[in-house]
Amino acid sequence: MVQMTLTAEALFTSLQHMLPSEREKFFSLISRKAFSEGDNLSHGELFGHLQGSEFTADEAADYLGVSIATFRRYCRQGKITVSTIVGTSHLYSLSALRVLKQAMKLVK
């Protein structure tokens, strides 16, 4: 049996290329396994690598749990703004998305 070694950087790169729905399943699996086996990992230990992350519009809509049309409407209304533009891609900061998500929870 050949054992493959995977670096943290390679895993992170693979996660960035994963479909948002699959990425969500992956992190859900990690959290279930980490906490079900008695390990007491902090939020930072599990998700700290996402601290300065930026999301595409599709990923941001998925993160917020809204359709892309609703996310675009939020952009037009100024509820969320672009943090970086790379070519024709607009990226949105995780910190801004967290603030909007928290505001959305308060409205419900």
PDB file of N, CA, C and O in Angstrom, residues 55 60-61 63-64 70-83 91-101:
ATOM      1  N   PHE A  55     -14.509  35.649  -1.748  1.00  0.00           N
ATOM      2  CA  PHE A  55     -15.410  34.738  -2.420  1.00  0.00           C
ATOM      3  C   PHE A  55     -15.881  35.334  -3.741  1.00  0.00           C
ATOM      4  O   PHE A  55     -16.071  36.545  -3.840  1.00  0.00           O
ATOM      5  N   ALA A  60     -20.253  33.548  -2.683  1.00  0.00           N
ATOM      6  CA  ALA A  60     -20.834  34.445  -1.682  1.00  0.00           C
ATOM      7  C   ALA A  60     -22.328  34.187  -1.531  1.00  0.00           C
ATOM      8  O   ALA A  60     -22.846  34.136  -0.416  1.00  0.00           O
ATOM      9  N   ALA A  61     -23.021  34.009  -2.644  1.00  0.00           N
ATOM     10  CA  ALA A  61     -24.460  33.710  -2.592  1.00  0.00           C
ATOM     11  C   ALA A  61     -24.691  32.394  -1.863  1.00  0.00           C
ATOM     12  O   ALA A  61     -25.599  32.294  -1.023  1.00  0.00           O
ATOM     13  N   TYR A  63     -22.710  31.021   0.386  1.00  0.00           N
ATOM     14  CA  TYR A  63     -22.382  31.263   1.790  1.00  0.00           C
ATOM     15  C   TYR A  63     -23.557  31.923   2.514  1.00  0.00           C
ATOM     16  O   TYR A  63     -23.886  31.568   3.640  1.00  0.00           O
ATOM     17  N   LEU A  64     -24.205  32.871   1.847  1.00  0.00           N
ATOM     18  CA  LEU A  64     -25.337  33.577   2.449  1.00  0.00           C
ATOM     19  C   LEU A  64     -26.623  32.772   2.398  1.00  0.00           C
ATOM     20  O   LEU A  64     -27.597  33.113   3.082  1.00  0.00           O
ATOM     21  N   THR A  70     -30.659  37.238  -5.898  1.00  0.00           N
ATOM     22  CA  THR A  70     -30.806  37.982  -4.640  1.00  0.00           C
ATOM     23  C   THR A  70     -29.481  38.601  -4.245  1.00  0.00           C
ATOM     24  O   THR A  70     -29.428  39.765  -3.824  1.00  0.00           O
ATOM     25  N   PHE A  71     -28.391  37.857  -4.410  1.00  0.00           N
ATOM     26  CA  PHE A  71     -27.075  38.404  -4.071  1.00  0.00           C
ATOM     27  C   PHE A  71     -26.765  39.623  -4.936  1.00  0.00           C
ATOM     28  O   PHE A  71     -26.298  40.652  -4.427  1.00  0.00           O
ATOM     29  N   ARG A  72     -27.049  39.559  -6.223  1.00  0.00           N
ATOM     30  CA  ARG A  72     -26.820  40.707  -7.118  1.00  0.00           C
ATOM     31  C   ARG A  72     -27.667  41.908  -6.685  1.00  0.00           C
ATOM     32  O   ARG A  72     -27.217  43.046  -6.748  1.00  0.00           O
ATOM     33  N   ARG A  73     -28.895  41.640  -6.236  1.00  0.00           N
ATOM     34  CA  ARG A  73     -29.761  42.720  -5.745  1.00  0.00           C
ATOM     35  C   ARG A  73     -29.136  43.371  -4.500  1.00  0.00           C
ATOM     36  O   ARG A  73     -29.117  44.592  -4.370  1.00  0.00           O
ATOM     37  N   TYR A  74     -28.591  42.550  -3.603  1.00  0.00           N
ATOM     38  CA  TYR A  74     -27.907  43.087  -2.427  1.00  0.00           C
ATOM     39  C   TYR A  74     -26.752  44.000  -2.841  1.00  0.00           C
ATOM     40  O   TYR A  74     -26.522  45.042  -2.232  1.00  0.00           O
ATOM     41  N   CYS A  75     -26.039  43.601  -3.893  1.00  0.00           N
ATOM     42  CA  CYS A  75     -24.927  44.423  -4.399  1.00  0.00           C
ATOM     43  C   CYS A  75     -25.446  45.765  -4.918  1.00  0.00           C
ATOM     44  O   CYS A  75     -24.887  46.825  -4.592  1.00  0.00           O
ATOM     45  N   ARG A  76     -26.505  45.730  -5.720  1.00  0.00           N
ATOM     46  CA  ARG A  76     -27.081  46.969  -6.260  1.00  0.00           C
ATOM     47  C   ARG A  76     -27.593  47.883  -5.145  1.00  0.00           C
ATOM     48  O   ARG A  76     -27.506  49.102  -5.248  1.00  0.00           O
ATOM     49  N   GLN A  77     -28.113  47.279  -4.093  1.00  0.00           N
ATOM     50  CA  GLN A  77     -28.646  48.047  -2.962  1.00  0.00           C
ATOM     51  C   GLN A  77     -27.545  48.538  -2.027  1.00  0.00           C
ATOM     52  O   GLN A  77     -27.817  49.279  -1.089  1.00  0.00           O
ATOM     53  N   GLY A  78     -26.314  48.121  -2.271  1.00  0.00           N
ATOM     54  CA  GLY A  78     -25.196  48.555  -1.441  1.00  0.00           C
ATOM     55  C   GLY A  78     -25.061  47.788  -0.135  1.00  0.00           C
ATOM     56  O   GLY A  78     -24.309  48.206   0.747  1.00  0.00           O
ATOM     57  N   LYS A  79     -25.745  46.672  -0.008  1.00  0.00           N
ATOM     58  CA  LYS A  79     -25.652  45.866   1.214  1.00  0.00           C
ATOM     59  C   LYS A  79     -24.315  45.138   1.302  1.00  0.00           C
ATOM     60  O   LYS A  79     -23.868  44.784   2.387  1.00  0.00           O
ATOM     61  N   ILE A  80     -23.699  44.926   0.158  1.00  0.00           N
ATOM     62  CA  ILE A  80     -22.380  44.290   0.087  1.00  0.00           C
ATOM     63  C   ILE A  80     -21.630  44.942  -1.067  1.00  0.00           C
ATOM     64  O   ILE A  80     -22.234  45.280  -2.082  1.00  0.00           O
ATOM     65  N   THR A  81     -20.351  45.158  -0.883  1.00  0.00           N
ATOM     66  CA  THR A  81     -19.550  45.777  -1.937  1.00  0.00           C
ATOM     67  C   THR A  81     -18.366  44.886  -2.288  1.00  0.00           C
ATOM     68  O   THR A  81     -17.920  44.066  -1.480  1.00  0.00           O
ATOM     69  N   VAL A  82     -17.873  45.086  -3.476  1.00  0.00           N
ATOM     70  CA  VAL A  82     -16.730  44.335  -3.981  1.00  0.00           C
ATOM     71  C   VAL A  82     -15.491  44.714  -3.184  1.00  0.00           C
ATOM     72  O   VAL A  82     -15.264  45.895  -2.905  1.00  0.00           O
ATOM     73  N   SER A  83     -14.682  43.716  -2.814  1.00  0.00           N
ATOM     74  CA  SER A  83     -13.433  44.014  -2.117  1.00  0.00           C
ATOM     75  C   SER A  83     -12.248  44.012  -3.082  1.00  0.00           C
ATOM     76  O   SER A  83     -11.295  44.745  -2.892  1.00  0.00           O
ATOM     77  N   LEU A  91     -14.707  39.978  -6.343  1.00  0.00           N
ATOM     78  CA  LEU A  91     -14.545  39.157  -5.155  1.00  0.00           C
ATOM     79  C   LEU A  91     -15.065  39.923  -3.936  1.00  0.00           C
ATOM     80  O   LEU A  91     -14.966  41.151  -3.866  1.00  0.00           O
ATOM     81  N   TYR A  92     -15.597  39.178  -2.977  1.00  0.00           N
ATOM     82  CA  TYR A  92     -16.229  39.755  -1.794  1.00  0.00           C
ATOM     83  C   TYR A  92     -15.543  39.188  -0.562  1.00  0.00           C
ATOM     84  O   TYR A  92     -15.312  37.977  -0.467  1.00  0.00           O
ATOM     85  N   SER A  93     -15.215  40.053   0.398  1.00  0.00           N
ATOM     86  CA  SER A  93     -14.480  39.603   1.580  1.00  0.00           C
ATOM     87  C   SER A  93     -15.366  38.797   2.514  1.00  0.00           C
ATOM     88  O   SER A  93     -16.566  39.062   2.654  1.00  0.00           O
ATOM     89  N   LEU A  94     -14.753  37.816   3.132  1.00  0.00           N
ATOM     90  CA  LEU A  94     -15.463  36.986   4.096  1.00  0.00           C
ATOM     91  C   LEU A  94     -15.972  37.823   5.254  1.00  0.00           C
ATOM     92  O   LEU A  94     -17.088  37.632   5.729  1.00  0.00           O
ATOM     93  N   SER A  95     -15.186  38.780   5.706  1.00  0.00           N
ATOM     94  CA  SER A  95     -15.621  39.599   6.843  1.00  0.00           C
ATOM     95  C   SER A  95     -16.883  40.389   6.502  1.00  0.00           C
ATOM     96  O   SER A  95     -17.810  40.468   7.313  1.00  0.00           O
ATOM     97  N   ALA A  96     -16.963  40.948   5.303  1.00  0.00           N
ATOM     98  CA  ALA A  96     -18.166  41.686   4.891  1.00  0.00           C
ATOM     99  C   ALA A  96     -19.359  40.746   4.740  1.00  0.00           C
ATOM    100  O   ALA A  96     -20.492  41.102   5.096  1.00  0.00           O
ATOM    101  N   LEU A  97     -19.106  39.553   4.239  1.00  0.00           N
ATOM    102  CA  LEU A  97     -20.187  38.574   4.095  1.00  0.00           C
ATOM    103  C   LEU A  97     -20.706  38.136   5.462  1.00  0.00           C
ATOM    104  O   LEU A  97     -21.910  37.965   5.651  1.00  0.00           O
ATOM    105  N   ARG A  98     -19.810  37.999   6.430  1.00  0.00           N
ATOM    106  CA  ARG A  98     -20.236  37.634   7.789  1.00  0.00           C
ATOM    107  C   ARG A  98     -21.133  38.715   8.386  1.00  0.00           C
ATOM    108  O   ARG A  98     -22.133  38.414   9.031  1.00  0.00           O
ATOM    109  N   VAL A  99     -20.756  39.974   8.188  1.00  0.00           N
ATOM    110  CA  VAL A  99     -21.559  41.089   8.706  1.00  0.00           C
ATOM    111  C   VAL A  99     -22.949  41.060   8.080  1.00  0.00           C
ATOM    112  O   VAL A  99     -23.959  41.195   8.784  1.00  0.00           O
ATOM    113  N   LEU A 100     -23.015  40.874   6.774  1.00  0.00           N
ATOM    114  CA  LEU A 100     -24.318  40.824   6.086  1.00  0.00           C
ATOM    115  C   LEU A 100     -25.116  39.617   6.566  1.00  0.00           C
ATOM    116  O   LEU A 100     -26.327  39.743   6.814  1.00  0.00           O
ATOM    117  N   LYS A 101     -24.472  38.480   6.727  1.00  0.00           N
ATOM    118  CA  LYS A 101     -25.182  37.281   7.168  1.00  0.00           C
ATOM    119  C   LYS A 101     -25.762  37.497   8.566  1.00  0.00           C
ATOM    120  O   LYS A 101     -26.896  37.104   8.845  1.00  0.00           O
TER     121      LYS A 101
END
